[in-house]
PDB file of N, CA, C and O in Angstrom:
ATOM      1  N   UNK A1441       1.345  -3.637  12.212  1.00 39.00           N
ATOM      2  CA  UNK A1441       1.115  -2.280  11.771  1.00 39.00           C
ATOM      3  C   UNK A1441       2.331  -1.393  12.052  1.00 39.00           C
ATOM      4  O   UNK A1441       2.607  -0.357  11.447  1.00 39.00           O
ATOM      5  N   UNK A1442       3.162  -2.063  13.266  1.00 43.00           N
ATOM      6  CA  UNK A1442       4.288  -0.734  13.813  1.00 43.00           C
ATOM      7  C   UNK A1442       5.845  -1.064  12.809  1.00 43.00           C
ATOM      8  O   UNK A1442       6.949  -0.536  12.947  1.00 43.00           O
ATOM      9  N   UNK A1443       5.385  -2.165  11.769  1.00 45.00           N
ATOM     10  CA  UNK A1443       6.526  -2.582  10.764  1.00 45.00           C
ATOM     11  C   UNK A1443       5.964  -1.575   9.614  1.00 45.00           C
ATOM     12  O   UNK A1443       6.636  -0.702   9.065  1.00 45.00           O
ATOM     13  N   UNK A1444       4.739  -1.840   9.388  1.00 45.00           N
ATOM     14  CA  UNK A1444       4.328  -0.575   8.031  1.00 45.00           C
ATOM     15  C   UNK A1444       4.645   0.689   8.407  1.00 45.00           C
ATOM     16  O   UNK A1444       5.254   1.328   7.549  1.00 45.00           O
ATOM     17  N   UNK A1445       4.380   1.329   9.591  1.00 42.00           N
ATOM     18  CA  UNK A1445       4.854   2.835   9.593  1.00 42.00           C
ATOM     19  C   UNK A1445       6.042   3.059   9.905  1.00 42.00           C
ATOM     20  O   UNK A1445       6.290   4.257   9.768  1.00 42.00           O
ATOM     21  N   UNK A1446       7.173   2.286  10.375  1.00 44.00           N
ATOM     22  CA  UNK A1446       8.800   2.355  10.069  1.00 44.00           C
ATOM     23  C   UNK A1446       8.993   2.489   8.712  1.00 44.00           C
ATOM     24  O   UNK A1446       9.637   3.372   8.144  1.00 44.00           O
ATOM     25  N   UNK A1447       8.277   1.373   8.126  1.00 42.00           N
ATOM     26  CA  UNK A1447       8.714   1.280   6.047  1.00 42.00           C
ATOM     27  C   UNK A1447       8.538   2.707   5.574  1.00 42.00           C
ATOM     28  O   UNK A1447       9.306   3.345   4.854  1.00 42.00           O
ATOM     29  N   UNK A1448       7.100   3.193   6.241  1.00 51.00           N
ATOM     30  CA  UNK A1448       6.816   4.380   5.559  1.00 51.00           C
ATOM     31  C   UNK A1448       7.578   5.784   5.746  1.00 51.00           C
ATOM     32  O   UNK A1448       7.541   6.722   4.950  1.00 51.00           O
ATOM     33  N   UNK A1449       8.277   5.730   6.970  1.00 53.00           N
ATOM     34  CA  UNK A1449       8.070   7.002   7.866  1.00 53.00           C
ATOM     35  C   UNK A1449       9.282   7.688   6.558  1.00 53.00           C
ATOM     36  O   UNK A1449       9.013   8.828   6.177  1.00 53.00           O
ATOM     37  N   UNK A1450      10.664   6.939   5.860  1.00 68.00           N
ATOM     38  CA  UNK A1450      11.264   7.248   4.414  1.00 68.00           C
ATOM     39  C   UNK A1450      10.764   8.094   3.993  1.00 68.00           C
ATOM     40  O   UNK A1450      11.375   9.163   3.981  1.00 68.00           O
ATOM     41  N   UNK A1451       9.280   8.013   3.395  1.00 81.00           N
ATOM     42  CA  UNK A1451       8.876   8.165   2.474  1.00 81.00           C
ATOM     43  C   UNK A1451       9.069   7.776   0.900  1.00 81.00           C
ATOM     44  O   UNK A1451       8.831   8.447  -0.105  1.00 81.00           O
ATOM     45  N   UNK A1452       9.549   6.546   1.033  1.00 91.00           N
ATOM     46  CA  UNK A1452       9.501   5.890  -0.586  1.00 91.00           C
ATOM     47  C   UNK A1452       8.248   6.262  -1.162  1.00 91.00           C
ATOM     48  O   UNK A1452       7.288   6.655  -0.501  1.00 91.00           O
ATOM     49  N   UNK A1453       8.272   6.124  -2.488  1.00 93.00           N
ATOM     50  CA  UNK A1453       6.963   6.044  -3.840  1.00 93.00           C
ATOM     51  C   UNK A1453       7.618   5.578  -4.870  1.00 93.00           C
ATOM     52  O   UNK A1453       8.802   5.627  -5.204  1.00 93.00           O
ATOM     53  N   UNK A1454       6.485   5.027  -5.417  1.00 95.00           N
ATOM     54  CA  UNK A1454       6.902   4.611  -6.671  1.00 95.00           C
ATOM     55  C   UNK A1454       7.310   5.373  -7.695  1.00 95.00           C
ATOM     56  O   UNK A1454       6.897   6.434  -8.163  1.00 95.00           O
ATOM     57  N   UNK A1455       8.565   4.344  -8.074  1.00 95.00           N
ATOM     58  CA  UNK A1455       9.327   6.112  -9.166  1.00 95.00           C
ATOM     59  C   UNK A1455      10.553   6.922  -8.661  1.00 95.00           C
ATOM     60  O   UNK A1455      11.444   7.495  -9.288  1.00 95.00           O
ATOM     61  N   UNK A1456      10.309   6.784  -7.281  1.00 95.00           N
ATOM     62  CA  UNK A1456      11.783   7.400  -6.522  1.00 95.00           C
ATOM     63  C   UNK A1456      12.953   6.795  -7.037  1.00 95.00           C
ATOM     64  O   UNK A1456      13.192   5.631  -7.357  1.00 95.00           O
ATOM     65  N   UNK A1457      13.780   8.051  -7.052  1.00 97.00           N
ATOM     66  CA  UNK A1457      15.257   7.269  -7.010  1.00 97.00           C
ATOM     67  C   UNK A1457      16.045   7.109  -5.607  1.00 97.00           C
ATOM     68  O   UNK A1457      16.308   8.121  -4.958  1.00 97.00           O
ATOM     69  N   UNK A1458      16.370   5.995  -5.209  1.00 97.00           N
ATOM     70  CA  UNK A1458      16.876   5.759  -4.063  1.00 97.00           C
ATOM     71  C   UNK A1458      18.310   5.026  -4.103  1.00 97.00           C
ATOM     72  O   UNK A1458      18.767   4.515  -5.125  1.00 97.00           O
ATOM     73  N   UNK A1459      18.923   5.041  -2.920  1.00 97.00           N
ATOM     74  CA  UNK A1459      20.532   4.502  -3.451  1.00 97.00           C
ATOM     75  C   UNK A1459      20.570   3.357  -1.860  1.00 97.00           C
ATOM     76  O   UNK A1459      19.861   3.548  -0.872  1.00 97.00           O
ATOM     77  N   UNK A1460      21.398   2.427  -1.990  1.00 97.00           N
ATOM     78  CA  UNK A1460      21.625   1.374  -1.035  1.00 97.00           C
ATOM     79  C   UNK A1460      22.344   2.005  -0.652  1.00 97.00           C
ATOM     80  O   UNK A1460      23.142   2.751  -1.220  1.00 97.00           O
ATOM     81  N   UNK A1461      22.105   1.724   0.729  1.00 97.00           N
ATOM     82  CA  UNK A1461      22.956   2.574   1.904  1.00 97.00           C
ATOM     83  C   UNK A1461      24.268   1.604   2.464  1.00 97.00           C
ATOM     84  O   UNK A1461      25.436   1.886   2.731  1.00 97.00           O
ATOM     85  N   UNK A1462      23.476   0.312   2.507  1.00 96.00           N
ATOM     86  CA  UNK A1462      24.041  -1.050   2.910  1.00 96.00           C
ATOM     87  C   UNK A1462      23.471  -2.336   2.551  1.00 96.00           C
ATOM     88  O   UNK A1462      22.288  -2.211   2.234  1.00 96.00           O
ATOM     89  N   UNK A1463      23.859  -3.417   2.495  1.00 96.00           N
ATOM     90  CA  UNK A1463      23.460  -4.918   1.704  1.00 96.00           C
ATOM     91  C   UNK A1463      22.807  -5.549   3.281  1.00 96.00           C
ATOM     92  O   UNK A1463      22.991  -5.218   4.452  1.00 96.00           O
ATOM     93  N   UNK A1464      22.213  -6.302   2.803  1.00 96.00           N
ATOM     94  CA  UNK A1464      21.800  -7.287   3.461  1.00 96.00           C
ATOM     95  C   UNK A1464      22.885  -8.482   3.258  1.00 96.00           C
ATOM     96  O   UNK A1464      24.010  -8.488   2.758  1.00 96.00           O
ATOM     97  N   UNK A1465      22.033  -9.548   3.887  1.00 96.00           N
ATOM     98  CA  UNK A1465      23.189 -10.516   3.784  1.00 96.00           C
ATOM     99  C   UNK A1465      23.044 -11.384   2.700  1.00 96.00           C
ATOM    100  O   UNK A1465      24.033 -12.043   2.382  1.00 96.00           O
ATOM    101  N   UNK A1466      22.012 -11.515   2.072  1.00 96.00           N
ATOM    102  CA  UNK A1466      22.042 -12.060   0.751  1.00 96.00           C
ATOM    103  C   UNK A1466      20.689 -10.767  -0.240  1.00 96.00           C
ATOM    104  O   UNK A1466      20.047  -9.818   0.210  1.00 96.00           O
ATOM    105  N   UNK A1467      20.747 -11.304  -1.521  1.00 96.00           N
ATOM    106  CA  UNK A1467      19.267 -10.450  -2.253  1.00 96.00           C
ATOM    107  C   UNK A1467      18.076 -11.301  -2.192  1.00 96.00           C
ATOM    108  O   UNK A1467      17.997 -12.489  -1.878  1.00 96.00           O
ATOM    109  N   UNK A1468      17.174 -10.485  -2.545  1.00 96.00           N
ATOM    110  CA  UNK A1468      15.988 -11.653  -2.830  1.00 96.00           C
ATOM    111  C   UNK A1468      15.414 -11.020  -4.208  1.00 96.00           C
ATOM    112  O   UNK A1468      15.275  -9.797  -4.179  1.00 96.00           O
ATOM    113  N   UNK A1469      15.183 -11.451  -4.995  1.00 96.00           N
ATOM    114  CA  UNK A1469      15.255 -11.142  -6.595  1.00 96.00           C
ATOM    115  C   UNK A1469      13.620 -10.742  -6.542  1.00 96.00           C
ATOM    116  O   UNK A1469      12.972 -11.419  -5.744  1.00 96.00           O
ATOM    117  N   UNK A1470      12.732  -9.521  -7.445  1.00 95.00           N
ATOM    118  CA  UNK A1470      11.615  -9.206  -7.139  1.00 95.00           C
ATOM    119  C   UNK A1470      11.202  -9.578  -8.575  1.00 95.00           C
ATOM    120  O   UNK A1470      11.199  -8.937  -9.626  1.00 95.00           O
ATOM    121  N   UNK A1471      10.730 -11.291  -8.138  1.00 92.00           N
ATOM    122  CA  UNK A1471      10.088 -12.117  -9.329  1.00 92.00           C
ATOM    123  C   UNK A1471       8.856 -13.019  -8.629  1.00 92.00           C
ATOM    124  O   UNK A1471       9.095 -13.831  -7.735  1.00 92.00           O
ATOM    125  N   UNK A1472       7.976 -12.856  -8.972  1.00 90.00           N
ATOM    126  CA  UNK A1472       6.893 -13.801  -8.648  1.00 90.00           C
ATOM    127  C   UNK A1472       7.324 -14.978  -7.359  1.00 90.00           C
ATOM    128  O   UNK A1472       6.890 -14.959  -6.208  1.00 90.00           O
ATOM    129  N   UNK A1473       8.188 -15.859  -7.883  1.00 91.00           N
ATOM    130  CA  UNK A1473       8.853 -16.484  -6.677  1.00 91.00           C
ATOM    131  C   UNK A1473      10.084 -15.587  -6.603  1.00 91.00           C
ATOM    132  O   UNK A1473      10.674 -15.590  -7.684  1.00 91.00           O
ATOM    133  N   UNK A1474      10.742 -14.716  -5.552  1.00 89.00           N
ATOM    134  CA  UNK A1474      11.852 -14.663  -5.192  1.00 89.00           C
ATOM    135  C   UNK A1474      12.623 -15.697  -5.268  1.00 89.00           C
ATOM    136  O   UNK A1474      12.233 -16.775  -4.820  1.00 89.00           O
ATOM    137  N   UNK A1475      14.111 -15.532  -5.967  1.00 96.00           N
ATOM    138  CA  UNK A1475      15.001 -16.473  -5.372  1.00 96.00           C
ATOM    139  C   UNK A1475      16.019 -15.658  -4.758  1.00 96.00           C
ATOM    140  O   UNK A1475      15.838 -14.441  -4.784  1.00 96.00           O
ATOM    141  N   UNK A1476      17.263 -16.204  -4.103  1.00 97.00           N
ATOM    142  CA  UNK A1476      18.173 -15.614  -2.751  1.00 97.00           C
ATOM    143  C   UNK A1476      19.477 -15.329  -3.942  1.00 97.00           C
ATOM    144  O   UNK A1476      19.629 -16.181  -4.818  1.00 97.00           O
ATOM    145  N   UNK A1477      20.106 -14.480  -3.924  1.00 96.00           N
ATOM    146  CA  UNK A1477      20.935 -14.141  -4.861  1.00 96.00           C
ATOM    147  C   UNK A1477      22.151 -13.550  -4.139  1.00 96.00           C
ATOM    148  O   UNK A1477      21.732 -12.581  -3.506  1.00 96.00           O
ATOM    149  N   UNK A1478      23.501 -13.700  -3.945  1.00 95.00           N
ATOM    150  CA  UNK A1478      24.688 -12.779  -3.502  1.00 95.00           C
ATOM    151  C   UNK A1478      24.414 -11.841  -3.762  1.00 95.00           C
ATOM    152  O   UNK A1478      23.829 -11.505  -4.792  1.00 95.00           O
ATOM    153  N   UNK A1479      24.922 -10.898  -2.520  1.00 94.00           N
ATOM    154  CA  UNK A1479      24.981  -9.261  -1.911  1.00 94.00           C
ATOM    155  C   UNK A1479      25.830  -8.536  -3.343  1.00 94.00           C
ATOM    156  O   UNK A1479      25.676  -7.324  -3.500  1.00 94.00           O
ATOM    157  N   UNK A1480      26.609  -9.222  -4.239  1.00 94.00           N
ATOM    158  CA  UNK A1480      27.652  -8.280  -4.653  1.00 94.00           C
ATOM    159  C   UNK A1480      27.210  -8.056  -5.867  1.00 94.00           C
ATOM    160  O   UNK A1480      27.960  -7.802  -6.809  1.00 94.00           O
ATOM    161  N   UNK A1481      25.937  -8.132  -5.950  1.00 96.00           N
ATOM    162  CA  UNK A1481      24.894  -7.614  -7.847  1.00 96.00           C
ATOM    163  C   UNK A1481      24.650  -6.086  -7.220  1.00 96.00           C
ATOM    164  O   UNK A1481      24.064  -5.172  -7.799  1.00 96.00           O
ATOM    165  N   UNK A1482      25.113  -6.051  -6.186  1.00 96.00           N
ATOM    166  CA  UNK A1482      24.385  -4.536  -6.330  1.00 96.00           C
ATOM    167  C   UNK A1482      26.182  -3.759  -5.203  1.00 96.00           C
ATOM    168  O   UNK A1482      26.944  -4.451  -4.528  1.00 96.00           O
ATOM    169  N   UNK A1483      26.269  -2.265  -5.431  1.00 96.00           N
ATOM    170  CA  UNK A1483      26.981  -1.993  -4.334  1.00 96.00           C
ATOM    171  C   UNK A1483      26.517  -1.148  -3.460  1.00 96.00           C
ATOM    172  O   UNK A1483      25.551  -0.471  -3.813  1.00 96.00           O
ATOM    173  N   UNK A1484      26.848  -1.036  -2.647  1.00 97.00           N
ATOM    174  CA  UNK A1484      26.528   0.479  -1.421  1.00 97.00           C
ATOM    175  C   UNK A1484      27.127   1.849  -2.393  1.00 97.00           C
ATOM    176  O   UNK A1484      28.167   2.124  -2.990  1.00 97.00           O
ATOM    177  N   UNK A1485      25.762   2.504  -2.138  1.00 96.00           N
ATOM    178  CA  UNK A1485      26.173   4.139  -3.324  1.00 96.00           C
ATOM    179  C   UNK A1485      24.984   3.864  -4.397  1.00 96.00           C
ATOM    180  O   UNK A1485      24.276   4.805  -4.755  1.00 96.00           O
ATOM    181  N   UNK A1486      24.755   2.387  -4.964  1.00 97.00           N
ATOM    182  CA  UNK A1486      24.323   2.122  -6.347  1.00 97.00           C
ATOM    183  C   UNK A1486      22.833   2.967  -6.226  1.00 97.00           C
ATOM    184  O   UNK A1486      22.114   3.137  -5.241  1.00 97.00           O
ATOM    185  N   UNK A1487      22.722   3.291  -7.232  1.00 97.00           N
ATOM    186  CA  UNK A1487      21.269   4.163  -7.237  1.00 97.00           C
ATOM    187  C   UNK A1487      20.497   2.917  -8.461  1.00 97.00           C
ATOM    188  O   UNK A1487      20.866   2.340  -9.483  1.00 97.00           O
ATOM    189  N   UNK A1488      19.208   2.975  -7.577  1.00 97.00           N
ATOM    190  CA  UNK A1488      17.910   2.575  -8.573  1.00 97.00           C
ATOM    191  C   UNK A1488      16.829   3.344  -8.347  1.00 97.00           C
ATOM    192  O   UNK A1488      16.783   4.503  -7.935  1.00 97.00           O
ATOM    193  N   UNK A1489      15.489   2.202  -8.816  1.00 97.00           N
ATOM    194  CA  UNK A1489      14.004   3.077  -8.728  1.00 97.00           C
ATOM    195  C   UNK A1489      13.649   2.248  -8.277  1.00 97.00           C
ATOM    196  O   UNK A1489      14.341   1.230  -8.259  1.00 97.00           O
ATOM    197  N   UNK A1490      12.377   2.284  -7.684  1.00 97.00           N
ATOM    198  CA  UNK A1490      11.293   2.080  -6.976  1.00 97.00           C
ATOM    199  C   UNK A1490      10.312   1.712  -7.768  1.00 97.00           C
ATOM    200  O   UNK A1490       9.812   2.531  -8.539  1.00 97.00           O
ATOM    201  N   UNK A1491       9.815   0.222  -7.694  1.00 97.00           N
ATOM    202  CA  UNK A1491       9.278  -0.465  -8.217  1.00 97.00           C
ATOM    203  C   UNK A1491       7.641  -0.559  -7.822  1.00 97.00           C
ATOM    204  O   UNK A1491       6.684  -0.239  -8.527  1.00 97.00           O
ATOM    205  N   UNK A1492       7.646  -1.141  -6.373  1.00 95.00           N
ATOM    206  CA  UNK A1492       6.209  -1.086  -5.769  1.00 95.00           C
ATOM    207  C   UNK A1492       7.104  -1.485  -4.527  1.00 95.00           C
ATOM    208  O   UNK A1492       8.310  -1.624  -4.321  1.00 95.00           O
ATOM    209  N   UNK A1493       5.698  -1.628  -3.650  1.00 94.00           N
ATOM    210  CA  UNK A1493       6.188  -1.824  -2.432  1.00 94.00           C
ATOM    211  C   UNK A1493       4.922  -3.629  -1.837  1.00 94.00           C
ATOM    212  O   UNK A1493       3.745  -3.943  -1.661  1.00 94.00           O
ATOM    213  N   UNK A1494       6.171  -4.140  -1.789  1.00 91.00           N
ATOM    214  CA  UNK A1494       5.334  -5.469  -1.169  1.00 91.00           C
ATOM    215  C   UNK A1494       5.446  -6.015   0.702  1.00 91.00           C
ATOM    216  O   UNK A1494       5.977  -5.489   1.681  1.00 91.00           O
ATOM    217  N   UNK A1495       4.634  -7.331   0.501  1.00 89.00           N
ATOM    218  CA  UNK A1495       4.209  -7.336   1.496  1.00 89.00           C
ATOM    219  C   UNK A1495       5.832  -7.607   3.161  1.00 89.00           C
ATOM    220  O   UNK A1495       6.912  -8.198   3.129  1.00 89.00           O
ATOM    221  N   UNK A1496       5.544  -7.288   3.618  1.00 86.00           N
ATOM    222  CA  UNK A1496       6.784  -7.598   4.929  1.00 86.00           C
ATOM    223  C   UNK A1496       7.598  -6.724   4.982  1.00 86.00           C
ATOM    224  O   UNK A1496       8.608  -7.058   5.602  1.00 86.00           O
ATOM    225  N   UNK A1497       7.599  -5.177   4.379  1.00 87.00           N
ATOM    226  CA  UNK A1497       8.321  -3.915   4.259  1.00 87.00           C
ATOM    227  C   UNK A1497       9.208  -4.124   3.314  1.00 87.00           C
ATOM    228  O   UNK A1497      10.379  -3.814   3.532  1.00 87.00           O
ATOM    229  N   UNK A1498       8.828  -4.684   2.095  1.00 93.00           N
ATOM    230  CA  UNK A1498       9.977  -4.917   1.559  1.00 93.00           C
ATOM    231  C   UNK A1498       9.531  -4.070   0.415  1.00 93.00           C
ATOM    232  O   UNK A1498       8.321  -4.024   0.194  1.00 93.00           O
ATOM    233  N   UNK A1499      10.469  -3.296  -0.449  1.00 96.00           N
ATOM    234  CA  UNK A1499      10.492  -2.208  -1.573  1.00 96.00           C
ATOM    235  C   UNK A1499      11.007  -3.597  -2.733  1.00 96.00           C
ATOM    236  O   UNK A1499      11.453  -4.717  -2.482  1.00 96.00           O
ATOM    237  N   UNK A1500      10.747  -3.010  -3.840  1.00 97.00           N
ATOM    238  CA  UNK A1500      10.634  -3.870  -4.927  1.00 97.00           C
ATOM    239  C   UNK A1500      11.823  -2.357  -6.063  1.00 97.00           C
ATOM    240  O   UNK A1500      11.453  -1.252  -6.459  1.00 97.00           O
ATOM    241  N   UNK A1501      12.838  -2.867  -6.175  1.00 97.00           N
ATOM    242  CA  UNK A1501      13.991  -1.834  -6.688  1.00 97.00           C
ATOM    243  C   UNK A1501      14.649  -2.227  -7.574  1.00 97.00           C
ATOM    244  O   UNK A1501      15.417  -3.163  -7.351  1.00 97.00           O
ATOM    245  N   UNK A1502      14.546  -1.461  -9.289  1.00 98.00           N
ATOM    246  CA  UNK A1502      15.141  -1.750 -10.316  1.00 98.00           C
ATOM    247  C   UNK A1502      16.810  -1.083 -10.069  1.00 98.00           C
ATOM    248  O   UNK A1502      17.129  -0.046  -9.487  1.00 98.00           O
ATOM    249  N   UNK A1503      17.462  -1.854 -10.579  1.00 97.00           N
ATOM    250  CA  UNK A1503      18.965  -1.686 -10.204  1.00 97.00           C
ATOM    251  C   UNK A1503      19.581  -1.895 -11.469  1.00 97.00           C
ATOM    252  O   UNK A1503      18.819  -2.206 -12.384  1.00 97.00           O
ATOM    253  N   UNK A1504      20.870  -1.785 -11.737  1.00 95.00           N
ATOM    254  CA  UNK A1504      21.594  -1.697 -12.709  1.00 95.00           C
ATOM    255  C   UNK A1504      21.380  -3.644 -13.361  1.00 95.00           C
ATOM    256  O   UNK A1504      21.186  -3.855 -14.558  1.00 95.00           O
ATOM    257  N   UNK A1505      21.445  -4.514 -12.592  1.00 94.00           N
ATOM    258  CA  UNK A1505      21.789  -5.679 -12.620  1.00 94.00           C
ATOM    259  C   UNK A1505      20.571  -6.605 -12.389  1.00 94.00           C
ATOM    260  O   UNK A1505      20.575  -7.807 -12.655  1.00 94.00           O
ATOM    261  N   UNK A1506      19.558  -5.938 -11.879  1.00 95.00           N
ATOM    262  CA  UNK A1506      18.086  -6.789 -11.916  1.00 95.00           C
ATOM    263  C   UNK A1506      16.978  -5.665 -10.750  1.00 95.00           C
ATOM    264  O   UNK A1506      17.077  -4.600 -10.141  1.00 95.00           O
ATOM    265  N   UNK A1507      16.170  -6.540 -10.937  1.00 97.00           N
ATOM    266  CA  UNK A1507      15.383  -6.031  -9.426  1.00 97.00           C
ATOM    267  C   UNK A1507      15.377  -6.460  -8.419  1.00 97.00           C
ATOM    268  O   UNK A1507      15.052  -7.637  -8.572  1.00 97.00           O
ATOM    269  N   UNK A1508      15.634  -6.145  -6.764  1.00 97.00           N
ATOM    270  CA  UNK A1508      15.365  -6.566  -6.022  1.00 97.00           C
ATOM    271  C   UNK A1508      14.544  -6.156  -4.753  1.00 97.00           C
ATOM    272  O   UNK A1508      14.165  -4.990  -4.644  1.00 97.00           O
ATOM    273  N   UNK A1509      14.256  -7.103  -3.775  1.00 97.00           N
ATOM    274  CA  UNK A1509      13.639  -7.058  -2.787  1.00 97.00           C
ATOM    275  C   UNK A1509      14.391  -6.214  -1.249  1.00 97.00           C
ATOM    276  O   UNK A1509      15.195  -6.761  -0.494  1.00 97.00           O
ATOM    277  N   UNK A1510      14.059  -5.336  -1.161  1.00 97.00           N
ATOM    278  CA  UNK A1510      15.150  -4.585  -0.233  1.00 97.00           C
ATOM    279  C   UNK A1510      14.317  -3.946   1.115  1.00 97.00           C
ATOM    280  O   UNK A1510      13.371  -3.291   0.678  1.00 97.00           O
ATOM    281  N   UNK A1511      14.339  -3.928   2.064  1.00 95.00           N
ATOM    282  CA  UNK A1511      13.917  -3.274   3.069  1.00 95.00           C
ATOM    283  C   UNK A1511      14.168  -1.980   3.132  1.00 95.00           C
ATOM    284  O   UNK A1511      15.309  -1.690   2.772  1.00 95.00           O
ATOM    285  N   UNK A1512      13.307  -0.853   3.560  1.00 93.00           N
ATOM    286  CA  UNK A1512      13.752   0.449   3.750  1.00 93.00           C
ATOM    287  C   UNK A1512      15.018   0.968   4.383  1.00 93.00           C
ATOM    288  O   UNK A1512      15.530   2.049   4.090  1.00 93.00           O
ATOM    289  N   UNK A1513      15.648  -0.183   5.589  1.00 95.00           N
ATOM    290  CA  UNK A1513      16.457   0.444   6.369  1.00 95.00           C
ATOM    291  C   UNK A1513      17.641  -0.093   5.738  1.00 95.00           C
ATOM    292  O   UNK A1513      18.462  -0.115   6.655  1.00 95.00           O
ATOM    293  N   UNK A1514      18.298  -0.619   4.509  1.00 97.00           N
ATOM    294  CA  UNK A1514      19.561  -0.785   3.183  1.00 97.00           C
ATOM    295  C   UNK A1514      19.239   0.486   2.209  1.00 97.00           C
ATOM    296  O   UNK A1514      19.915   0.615   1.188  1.00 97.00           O
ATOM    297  N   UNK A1515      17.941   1.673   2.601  1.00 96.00           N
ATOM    298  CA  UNK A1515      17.540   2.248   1.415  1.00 96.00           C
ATOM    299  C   UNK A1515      17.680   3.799   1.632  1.00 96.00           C
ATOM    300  O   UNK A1515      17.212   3.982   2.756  1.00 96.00           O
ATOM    301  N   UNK A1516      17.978   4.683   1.258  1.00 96.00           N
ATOM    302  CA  UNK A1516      17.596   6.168   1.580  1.00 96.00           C
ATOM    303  C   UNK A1516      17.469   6.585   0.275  1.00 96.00           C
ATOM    304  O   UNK A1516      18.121   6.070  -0.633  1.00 96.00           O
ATOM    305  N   UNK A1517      16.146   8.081  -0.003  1.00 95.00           N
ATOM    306  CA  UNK A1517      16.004   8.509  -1.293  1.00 95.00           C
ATOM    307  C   UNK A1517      16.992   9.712  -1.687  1.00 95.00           C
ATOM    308  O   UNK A1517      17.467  10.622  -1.008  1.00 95.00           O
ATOM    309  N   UNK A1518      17.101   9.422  -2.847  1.00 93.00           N
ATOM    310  CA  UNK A1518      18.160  10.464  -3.562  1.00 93.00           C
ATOM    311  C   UNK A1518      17.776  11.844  -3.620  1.00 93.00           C
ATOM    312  O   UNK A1518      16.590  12.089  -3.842  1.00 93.00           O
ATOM    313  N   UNK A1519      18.659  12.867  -3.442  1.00 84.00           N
ATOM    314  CA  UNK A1519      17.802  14.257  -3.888  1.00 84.00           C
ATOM    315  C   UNK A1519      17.726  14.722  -4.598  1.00 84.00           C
ATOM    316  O   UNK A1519      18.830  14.785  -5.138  1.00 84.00           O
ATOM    317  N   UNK A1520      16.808  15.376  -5.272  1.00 69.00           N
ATOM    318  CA  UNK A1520      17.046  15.867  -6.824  1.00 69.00           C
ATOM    319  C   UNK A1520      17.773  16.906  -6.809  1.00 69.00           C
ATOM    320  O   UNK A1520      18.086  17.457  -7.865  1.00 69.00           O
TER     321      UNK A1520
END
């Protein structure tokens, strides 16, 4: 439960625009099966949206180059 209210405390929703703050060490692609994809489909700055939010704190984020699986703390929301 003390991993869901870190994810939340952001405040992501679906629909936000949010920008990568920083990469992880690889992606995980937000497809039925994930597969593991290189850090360099996306950059630090890149702005996407907010897809849904799945299970293990992970945000589900349309990006220029696909969707991926991203944790809140690679994520901060954009301001309008």
């Amino acid at each position: 439960m003390a991993e869901l209210d870190r994810a939340d405390e952001k405040g992501f929703q679906v629909g936000d625009r949010v920008r990568a703050i920083a990469l992880p060490a690889y992606l995980k692609t937000a497809e039925p099966m994930p597969m593991l994809r290189p850090p360099d489909l996306i950059k630090v700055g890149e702005e996407g949206i907010v897809l849904d939010r799945r299970p293990g704190g992970y945000w589900g984020v349309r990006f220029g180059r696909g969707a991926f699986l991203l944790e809140s703390q690679y994520l901060e929301k954009v301001s309008e």
